[in-house]
PDB file of C-alpha atoms in Angstrom:
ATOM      1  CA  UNK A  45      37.495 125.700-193.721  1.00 33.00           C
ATOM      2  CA  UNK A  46      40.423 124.094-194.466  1.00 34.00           C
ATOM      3  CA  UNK A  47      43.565 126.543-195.407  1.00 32.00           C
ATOM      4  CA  UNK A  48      45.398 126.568-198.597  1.00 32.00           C
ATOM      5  CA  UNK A  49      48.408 126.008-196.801  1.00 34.00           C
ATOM      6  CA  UNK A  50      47.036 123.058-195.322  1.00 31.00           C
ATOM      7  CA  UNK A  51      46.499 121.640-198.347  1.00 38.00           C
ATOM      8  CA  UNK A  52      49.461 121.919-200.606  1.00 35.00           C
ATOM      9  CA  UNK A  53      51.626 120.736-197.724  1.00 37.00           C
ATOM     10  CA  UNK A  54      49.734 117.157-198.179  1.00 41.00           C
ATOM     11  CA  UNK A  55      51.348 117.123-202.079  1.00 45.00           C
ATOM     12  CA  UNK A  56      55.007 116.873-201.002  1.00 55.00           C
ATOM     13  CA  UNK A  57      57.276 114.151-201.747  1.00 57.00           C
ATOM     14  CA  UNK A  58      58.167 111.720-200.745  1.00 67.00           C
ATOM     15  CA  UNK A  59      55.182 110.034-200.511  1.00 75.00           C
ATOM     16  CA  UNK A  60      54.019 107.924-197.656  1.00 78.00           C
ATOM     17  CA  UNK A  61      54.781 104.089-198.137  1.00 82.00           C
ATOM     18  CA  UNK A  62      51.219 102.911-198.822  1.00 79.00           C
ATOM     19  CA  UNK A  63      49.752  99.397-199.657  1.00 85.00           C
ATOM     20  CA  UNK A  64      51.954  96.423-200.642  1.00 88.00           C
ATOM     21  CA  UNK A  65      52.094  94.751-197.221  1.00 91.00           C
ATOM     22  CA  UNK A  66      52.356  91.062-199.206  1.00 93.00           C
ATOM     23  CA  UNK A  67      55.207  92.385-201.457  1.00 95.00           C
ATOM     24  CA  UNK A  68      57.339  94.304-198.617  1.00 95.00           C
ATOM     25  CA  UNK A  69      56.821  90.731-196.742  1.00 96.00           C
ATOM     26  CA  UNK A  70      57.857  88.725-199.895  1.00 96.00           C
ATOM     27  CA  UNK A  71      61.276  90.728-200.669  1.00 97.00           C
ATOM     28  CA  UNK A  72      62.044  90.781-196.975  1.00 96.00           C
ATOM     29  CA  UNK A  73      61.735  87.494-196.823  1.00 95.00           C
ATOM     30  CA  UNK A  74      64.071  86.748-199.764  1.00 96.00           C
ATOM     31  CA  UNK A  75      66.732  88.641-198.248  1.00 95.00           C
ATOM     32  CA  UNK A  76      66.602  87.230-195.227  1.00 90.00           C
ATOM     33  CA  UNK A  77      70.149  85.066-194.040  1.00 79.00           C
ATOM     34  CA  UNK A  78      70.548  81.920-196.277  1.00 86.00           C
ATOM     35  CA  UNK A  79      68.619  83.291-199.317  1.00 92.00           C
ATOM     36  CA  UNK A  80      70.178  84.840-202.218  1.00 94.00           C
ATOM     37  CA  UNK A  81      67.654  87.845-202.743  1.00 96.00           C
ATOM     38  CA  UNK A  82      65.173  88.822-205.420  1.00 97.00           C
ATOM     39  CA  UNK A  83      64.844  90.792-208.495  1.00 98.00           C
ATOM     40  CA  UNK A  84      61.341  92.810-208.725  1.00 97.00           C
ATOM     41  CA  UNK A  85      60.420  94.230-212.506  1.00 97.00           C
ATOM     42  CA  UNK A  86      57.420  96.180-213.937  1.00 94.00           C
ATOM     43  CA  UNK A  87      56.801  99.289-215.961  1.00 91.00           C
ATOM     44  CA  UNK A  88      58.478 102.476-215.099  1.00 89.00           C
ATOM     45  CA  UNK A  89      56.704 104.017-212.327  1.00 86.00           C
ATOM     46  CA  UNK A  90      55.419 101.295-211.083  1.00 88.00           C
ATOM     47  CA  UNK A  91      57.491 101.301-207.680  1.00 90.00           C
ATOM     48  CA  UNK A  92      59.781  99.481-207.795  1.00 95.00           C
ATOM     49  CA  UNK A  93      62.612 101.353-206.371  1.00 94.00           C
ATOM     50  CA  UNK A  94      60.375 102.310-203.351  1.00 92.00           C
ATOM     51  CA  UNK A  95      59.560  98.736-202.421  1.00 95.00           C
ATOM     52  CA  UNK A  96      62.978  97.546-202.394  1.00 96.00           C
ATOM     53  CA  UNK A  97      63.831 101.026-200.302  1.00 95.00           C
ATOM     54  CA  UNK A  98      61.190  99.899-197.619  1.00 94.00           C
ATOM     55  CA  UNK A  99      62.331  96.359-197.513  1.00 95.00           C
ATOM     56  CA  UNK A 100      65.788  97.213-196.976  1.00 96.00           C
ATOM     57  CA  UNK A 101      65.402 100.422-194.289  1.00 94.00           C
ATOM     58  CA  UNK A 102      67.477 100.118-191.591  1.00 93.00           C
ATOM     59  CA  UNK A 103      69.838  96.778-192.976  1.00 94.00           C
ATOM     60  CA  UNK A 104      73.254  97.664-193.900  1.00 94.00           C
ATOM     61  CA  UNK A 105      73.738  97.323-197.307  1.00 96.00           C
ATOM     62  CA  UNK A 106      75.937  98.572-200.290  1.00 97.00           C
ATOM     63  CA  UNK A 107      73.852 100.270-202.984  1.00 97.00           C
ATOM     64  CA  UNK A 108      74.435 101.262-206.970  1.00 97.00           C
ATOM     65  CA  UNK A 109      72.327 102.085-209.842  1.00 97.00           C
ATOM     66  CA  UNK A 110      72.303 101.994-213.692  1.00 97.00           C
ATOM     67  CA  UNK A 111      72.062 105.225-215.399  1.00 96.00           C
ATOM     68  CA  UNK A 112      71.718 106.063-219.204  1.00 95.00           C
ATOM     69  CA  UNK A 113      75.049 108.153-219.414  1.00 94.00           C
ATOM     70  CA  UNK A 114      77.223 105.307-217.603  1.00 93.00           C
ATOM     71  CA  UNK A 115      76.530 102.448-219.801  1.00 94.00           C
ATOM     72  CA  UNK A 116      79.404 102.849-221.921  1.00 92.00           C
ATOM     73  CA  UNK A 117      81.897 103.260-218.721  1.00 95.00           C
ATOM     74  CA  UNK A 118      83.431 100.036-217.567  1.00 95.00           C
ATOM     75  CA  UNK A 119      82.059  99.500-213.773  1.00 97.00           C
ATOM     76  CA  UNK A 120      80.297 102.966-213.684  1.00 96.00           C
ATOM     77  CA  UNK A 121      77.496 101.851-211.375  1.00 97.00           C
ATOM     78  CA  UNK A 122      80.259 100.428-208.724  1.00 97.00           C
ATOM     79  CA  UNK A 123      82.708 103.194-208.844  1.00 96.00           C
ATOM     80  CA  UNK A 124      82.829 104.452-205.478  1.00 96.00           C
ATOM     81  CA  UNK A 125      82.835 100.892-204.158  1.00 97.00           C
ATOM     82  CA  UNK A 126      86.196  99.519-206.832  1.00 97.00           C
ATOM     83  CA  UNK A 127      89.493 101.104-207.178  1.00 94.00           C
ATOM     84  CA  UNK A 128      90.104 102.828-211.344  1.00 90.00           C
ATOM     85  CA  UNK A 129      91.377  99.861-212.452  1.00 91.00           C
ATOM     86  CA  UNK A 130      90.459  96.242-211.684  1.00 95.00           C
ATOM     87  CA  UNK A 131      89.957  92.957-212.886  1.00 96.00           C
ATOM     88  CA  UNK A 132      86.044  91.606-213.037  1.00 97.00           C
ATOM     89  CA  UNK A 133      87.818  88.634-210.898  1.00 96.00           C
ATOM     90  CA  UNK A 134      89.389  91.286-208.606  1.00 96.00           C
ATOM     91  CA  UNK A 135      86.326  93.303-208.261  1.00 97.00           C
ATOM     92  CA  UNK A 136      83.872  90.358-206.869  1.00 96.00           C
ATOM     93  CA  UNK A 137      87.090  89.152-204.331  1.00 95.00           C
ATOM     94  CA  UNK A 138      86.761  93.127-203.439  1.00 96.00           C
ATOM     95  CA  UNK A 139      82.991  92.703-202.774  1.00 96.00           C
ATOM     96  CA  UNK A 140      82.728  89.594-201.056  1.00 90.00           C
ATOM     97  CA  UNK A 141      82.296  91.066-197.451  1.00 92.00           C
ATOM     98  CA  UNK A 142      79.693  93.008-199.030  1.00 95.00           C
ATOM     99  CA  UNK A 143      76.105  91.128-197.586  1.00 95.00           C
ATOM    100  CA  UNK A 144      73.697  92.768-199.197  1.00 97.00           C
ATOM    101  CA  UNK A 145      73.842  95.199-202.101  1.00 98.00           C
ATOM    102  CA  UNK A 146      70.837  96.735-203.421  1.00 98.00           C
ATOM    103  CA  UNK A 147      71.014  97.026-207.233  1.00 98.00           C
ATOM    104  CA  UNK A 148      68.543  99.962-208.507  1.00 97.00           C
ATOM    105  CA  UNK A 149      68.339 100.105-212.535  1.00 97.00           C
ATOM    106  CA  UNK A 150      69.899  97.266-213.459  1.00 97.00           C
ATOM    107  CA  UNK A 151      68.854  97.125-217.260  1.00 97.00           C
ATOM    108  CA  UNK A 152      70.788 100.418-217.090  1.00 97.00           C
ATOM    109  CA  UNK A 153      73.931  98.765-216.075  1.00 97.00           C
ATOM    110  CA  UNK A 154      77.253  98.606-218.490  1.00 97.00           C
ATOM    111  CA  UNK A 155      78.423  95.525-219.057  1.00 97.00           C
ATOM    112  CA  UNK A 156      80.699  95.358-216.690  1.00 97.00           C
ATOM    113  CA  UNK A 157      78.557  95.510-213.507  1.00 98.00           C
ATOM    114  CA  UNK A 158      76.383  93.566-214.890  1.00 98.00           C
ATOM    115  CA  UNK A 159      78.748  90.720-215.178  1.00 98.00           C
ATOM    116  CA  UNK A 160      80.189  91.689-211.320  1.00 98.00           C
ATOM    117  CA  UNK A 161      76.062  91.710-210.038  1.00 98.00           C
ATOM    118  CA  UNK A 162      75.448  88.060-211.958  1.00 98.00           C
ATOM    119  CA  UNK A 163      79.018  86.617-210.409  1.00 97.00           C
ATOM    120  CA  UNK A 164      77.684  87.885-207.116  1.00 97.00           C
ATOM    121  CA  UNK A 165      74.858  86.022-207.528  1.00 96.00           C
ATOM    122  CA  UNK A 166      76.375  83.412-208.956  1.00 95.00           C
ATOM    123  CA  UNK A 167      78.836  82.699-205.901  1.00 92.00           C
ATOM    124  CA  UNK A 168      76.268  83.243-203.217  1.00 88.00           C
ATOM    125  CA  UNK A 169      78.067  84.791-200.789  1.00 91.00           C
ATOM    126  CA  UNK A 170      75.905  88.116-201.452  1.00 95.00           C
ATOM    127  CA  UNK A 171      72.221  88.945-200.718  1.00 96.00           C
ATOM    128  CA  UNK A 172      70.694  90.765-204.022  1.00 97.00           C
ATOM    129  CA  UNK A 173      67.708  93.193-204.666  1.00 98.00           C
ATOM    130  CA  UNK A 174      67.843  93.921-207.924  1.00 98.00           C
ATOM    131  CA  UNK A 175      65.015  96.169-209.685  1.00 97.00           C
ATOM    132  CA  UNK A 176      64.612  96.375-213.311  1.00 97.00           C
ATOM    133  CA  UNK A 177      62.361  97.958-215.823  1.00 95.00           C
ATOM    134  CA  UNK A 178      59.914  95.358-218.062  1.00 92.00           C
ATOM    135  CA  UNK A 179      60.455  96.143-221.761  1.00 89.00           C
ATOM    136  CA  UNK A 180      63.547  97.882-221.596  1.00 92.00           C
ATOM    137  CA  UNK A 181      66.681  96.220-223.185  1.00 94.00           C
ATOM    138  CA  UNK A 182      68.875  94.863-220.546  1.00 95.00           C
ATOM    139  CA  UNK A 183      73.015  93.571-220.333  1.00 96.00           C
ATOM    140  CA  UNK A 184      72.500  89.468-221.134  1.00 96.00           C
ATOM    141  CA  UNK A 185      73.609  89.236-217.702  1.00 97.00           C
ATOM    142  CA  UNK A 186      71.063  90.845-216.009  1.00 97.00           C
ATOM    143  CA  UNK A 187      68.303  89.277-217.347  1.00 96.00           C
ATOM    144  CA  UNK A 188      69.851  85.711-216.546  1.00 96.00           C
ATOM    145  CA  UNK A 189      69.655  86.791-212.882  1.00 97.00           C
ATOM    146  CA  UNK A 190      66.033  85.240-213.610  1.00 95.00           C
ATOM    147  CA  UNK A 191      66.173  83.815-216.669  1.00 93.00           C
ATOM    148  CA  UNK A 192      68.753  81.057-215.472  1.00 93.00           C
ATOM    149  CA  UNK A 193      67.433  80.728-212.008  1.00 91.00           C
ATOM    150  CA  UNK A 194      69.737  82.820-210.077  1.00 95.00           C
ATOM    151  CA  UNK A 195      67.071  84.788-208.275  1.00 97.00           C
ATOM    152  CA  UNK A 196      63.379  84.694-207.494  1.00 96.00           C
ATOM    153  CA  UNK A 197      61.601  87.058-209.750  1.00 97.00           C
ATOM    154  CA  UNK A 198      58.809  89.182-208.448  1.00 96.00           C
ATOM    155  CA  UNK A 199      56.682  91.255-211.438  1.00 96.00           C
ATOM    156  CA  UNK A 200      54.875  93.611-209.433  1.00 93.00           C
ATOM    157  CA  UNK A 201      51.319  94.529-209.941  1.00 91.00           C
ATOM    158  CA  UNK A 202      49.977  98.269-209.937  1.00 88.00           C
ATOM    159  CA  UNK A 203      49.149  99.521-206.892  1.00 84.00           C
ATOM    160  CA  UNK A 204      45.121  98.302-205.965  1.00 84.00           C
ATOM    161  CA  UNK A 205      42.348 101.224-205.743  1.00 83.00           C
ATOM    162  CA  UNK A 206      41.848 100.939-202.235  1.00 83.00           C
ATOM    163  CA  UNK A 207      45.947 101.716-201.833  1.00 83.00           C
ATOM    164  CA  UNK A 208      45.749 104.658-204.141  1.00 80.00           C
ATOM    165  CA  UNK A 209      42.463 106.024-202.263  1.00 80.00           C
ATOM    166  CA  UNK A 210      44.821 105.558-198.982  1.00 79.00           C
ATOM    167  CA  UNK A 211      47.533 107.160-200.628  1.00 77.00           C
ATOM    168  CA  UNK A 212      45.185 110.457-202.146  1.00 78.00           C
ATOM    169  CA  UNK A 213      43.324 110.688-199.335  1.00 75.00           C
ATOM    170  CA  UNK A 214      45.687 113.047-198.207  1.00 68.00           C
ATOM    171  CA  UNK A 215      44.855 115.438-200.909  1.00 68.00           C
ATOM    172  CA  UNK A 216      41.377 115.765-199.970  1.00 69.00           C
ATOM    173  CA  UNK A 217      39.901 114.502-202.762  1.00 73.00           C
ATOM    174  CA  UNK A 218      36.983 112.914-203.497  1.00 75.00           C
ATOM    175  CA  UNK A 219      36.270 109.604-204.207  1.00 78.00           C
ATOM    176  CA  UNK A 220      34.936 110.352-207.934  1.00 79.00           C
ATOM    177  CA  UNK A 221      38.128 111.860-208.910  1.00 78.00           C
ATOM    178  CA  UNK A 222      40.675 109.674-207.052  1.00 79.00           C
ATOM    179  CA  UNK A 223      38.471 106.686-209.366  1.00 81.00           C
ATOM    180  CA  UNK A 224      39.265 108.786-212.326  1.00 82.00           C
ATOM    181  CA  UNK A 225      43.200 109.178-211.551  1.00 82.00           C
ATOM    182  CA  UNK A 226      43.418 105.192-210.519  1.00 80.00           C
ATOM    183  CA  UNK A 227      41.775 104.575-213.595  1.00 82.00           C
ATOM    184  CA  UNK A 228      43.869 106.956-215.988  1.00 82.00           C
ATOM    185  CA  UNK A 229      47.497 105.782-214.166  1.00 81.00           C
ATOM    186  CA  UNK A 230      46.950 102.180-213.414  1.00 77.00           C
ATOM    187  CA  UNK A 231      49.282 102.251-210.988  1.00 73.00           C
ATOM    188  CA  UNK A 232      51.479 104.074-213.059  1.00 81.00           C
ATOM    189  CA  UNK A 233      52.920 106.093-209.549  1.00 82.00           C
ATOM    190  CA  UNK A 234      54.707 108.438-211.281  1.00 82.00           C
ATOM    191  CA  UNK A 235      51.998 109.652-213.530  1.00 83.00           C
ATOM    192  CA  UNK A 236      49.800 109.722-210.681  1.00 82.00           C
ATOM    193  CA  UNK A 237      52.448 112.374-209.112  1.00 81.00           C
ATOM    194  CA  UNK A 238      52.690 113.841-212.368  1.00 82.00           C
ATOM    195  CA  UNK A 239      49.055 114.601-212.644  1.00 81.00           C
ATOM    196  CA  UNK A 240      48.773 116.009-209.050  1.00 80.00           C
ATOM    197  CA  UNK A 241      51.312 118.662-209.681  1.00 79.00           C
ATOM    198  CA  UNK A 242      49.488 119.397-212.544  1.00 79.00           C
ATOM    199  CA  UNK A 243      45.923 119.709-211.014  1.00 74.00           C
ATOM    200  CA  UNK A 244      47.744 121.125-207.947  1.00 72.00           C
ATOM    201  CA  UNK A 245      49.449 124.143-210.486  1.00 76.00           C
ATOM    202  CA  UNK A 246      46.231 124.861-212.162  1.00 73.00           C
ATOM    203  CA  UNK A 247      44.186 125.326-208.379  1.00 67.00           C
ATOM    204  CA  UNK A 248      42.239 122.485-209.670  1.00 60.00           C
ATOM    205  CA  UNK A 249      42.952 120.749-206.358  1.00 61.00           C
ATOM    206  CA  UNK A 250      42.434 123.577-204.228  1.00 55.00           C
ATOM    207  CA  UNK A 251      39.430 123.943-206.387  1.00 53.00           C
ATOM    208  CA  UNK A 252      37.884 120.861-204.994  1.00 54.00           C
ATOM    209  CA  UNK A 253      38.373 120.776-201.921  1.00 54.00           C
ATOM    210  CA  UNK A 254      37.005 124.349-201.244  1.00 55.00           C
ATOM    211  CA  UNK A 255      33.288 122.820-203.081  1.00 55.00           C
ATOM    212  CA  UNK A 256      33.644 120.192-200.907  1.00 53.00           C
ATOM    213  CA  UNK A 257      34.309 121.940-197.964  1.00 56.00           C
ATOM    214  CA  UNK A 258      30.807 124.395-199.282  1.00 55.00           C
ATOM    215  CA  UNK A 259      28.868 120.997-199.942  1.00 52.00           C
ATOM    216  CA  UNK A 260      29.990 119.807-196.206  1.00 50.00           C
ATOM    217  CA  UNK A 261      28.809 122.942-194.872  1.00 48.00           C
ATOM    218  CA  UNK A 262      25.271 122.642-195.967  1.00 48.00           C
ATOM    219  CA  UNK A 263      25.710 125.265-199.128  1.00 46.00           C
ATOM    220  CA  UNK A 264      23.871 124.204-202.226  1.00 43.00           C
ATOM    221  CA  UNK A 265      25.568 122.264-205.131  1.00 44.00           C
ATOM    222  CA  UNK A 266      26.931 124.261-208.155  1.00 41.00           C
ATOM    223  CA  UNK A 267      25.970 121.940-210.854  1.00 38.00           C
ATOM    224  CA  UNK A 268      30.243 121.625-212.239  1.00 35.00           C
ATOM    225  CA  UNK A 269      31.635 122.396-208.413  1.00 31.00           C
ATOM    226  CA  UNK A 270      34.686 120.700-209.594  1.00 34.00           C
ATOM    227  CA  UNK A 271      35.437 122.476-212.589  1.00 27.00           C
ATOM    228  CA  UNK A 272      38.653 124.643-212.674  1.00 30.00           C
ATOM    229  CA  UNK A 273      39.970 126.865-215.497  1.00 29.00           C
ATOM    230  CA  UNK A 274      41.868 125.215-218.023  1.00 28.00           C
ATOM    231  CA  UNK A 275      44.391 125.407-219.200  1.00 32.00           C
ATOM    232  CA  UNK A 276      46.829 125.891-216.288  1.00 36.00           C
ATOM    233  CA  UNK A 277      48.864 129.110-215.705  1.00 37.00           C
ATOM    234  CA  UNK A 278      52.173 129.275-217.224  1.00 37.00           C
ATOM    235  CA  UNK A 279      54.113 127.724-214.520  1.00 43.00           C
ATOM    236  CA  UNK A 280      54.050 124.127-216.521  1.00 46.00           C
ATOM    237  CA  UNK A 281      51.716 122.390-219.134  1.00 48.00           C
ATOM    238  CA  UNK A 282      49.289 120.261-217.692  1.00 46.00           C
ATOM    239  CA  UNK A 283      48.712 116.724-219.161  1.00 50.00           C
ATOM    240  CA  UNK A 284      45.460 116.739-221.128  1.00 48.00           C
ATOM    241  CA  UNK A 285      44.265 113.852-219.082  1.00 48.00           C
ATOM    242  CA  UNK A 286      43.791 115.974-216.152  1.00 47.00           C
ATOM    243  CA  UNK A 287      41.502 117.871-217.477  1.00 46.00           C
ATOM    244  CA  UNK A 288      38.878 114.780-216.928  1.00 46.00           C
ATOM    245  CA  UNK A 289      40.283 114.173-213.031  1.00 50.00           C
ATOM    246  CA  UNK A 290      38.817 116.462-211.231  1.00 46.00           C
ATOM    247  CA  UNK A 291      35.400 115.231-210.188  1.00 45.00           C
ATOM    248  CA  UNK A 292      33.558 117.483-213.296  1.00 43.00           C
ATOM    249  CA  UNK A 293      30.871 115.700-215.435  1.00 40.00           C
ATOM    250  CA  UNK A 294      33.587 114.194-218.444  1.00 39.00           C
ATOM    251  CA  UNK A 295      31.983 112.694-222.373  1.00 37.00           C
ATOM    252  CA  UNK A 296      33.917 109.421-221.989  1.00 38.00           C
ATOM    253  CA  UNK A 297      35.660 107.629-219.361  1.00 38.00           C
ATOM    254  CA  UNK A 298      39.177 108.119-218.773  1.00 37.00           C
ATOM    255  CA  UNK A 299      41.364 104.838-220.583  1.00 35.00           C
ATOM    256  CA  UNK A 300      44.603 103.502-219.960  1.00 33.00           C
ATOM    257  CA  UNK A 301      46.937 102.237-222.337  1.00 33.00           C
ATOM    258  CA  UNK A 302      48.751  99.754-219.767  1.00 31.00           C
ATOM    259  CA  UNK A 303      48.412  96.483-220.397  1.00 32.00           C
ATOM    260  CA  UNK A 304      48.985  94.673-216.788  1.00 32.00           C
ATOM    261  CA  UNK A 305      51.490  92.130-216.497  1.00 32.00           C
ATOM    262  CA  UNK A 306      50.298  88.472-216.098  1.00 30.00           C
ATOM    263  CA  UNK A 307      52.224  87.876-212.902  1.00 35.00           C
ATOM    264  CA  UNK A 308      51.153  88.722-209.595  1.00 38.00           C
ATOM    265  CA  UNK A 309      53.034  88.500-206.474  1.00 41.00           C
ATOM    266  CA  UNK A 310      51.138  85.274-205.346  1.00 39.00           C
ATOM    267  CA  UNK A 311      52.682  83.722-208.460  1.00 41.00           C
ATOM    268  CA  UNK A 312      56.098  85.694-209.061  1.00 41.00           C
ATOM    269  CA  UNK A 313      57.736  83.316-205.877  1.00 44.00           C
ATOM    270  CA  UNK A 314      59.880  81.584-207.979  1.00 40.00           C
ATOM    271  CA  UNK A 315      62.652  79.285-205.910  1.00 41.00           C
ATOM    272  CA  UNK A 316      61.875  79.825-202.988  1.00 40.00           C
ATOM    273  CA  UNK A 317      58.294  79.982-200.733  1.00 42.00           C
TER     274      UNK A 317
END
């Protein structure tokens, strides 16, 4: 039988890239030489960031990000790329070598970098990926990356079952209960991790696996094999949505309360094919 070990070491982060070959293609493609990048949206957790990290692994590029506690600070995200003090005209003469900067956040931006990323764009001189969250209130500028035709847009779907089976399979789970979690996150990634540490800190996981490994052996079915104690130890609370994700017999279906955008990458290729 599988160890214990063995199986919590298949939880850790990061997780392996998984799925999305037609989106990695499409945002490599826009930043390719003599294209002026791409900005990819969606919900948060979606994967944005991880996408655009894939696409851009092993380019040189210049990287900042928008964070809640900045937005008030005149070119927070670009600080360790500008000198204290300098002029929005100074700061895109300062960043004109740059080829391709990587933009992570951007609705979080203050208004100053978000001016600096859409006069990048603007002047051409500087490949963009630019992610930003759907739904979230975003600098004017930002949003015209798109908006005015500055940059491709690409809304990216949730992750397909058969990449979030790939990406559990991993965990040893079954294929009842990684159904259940697709269905419950739709492809809501970081819920998805969310719920695994959960299951994982209640030994619902572990739990699982063992029955499976019994079932696999030729032992005879426990009629609720997959059915852990709940709720969890102290060490965290556990989402009550778990508590249907484990394989066990459940009253109702697990629901989402997504709604999926009406883009799809096939579609989201904007300017340029």
């Amino acid at each position: 039988m599988t160890t214990h070990e063995q199986d919590t070491k298949t939880l850790e982060l990061p997780w392996p890239f998984t799925g999305r070959e037609d989106e990695l293609d499409l945002v490599r493609r826009a930043l390719t030489a003599g294209r002026p990048g791409i900005v990819v949206t969606g919900p948060a957790g979606r994967g944005k960031t991880r996408l655009v990290r894939e696409a851009v692994r092993g380019l040189d590029c210049a990287r900042v990000t928008g964070t809640p506690d900045t937005m008030g600070l005149r070119f927070a995200a670009f600080a360790h790329l500008l000198p204290d003090t300098v002029s929005l005209h100074g700061a895109v003469r300062l960043l004109s070598g740059v080829r391709l900067l990587v933009v992570d956040d951007a609705h979080l931006l203050d208004e100053a970098s978000a001016a600096l990323v859409h006069q990048l764009a603007a002047h051409g001189g500087t490949r963009l990926a630019v992610t930003a969250t759907d739904g979230a209130a975003a600098p004017a500028a930002v949003s015209r990356l798109w908006t005015g035709e500055l940059l491709p847009r690409l809304a990216l779907p949730p992750l397909p079952r058969e990449d979030t089976d790939r990406l559990l399979a991993t965990a040893g789970l079954e294929p009842l209960t990684t159904g259940r979690l697709h269905l419950l996150c739709q492809g809501d990634l970081r819920l998805l991790r969310d719920l695994l540490a959960a299951l994982h800190r209640s030994g619902a996981l572990l739990a699982a696996r063992a029955a499976a490994d019994g079932r696999g052996a030729g032992r005879s079915r426990s009629p609720r094999p997959y059915v852990s104690a709940w709720p969890p130890s102290s060490t965290g609370p556990t989402p009550k949505s778990a508590r249907h994700c484990t394989g066990s017999p459940s009253p109702s279906p697990c629901r989402s309360t997504w709604t999926d955008s009406t883009w799809t990458s096939s579609n989201a290729w904007s300017r340029t094919g």
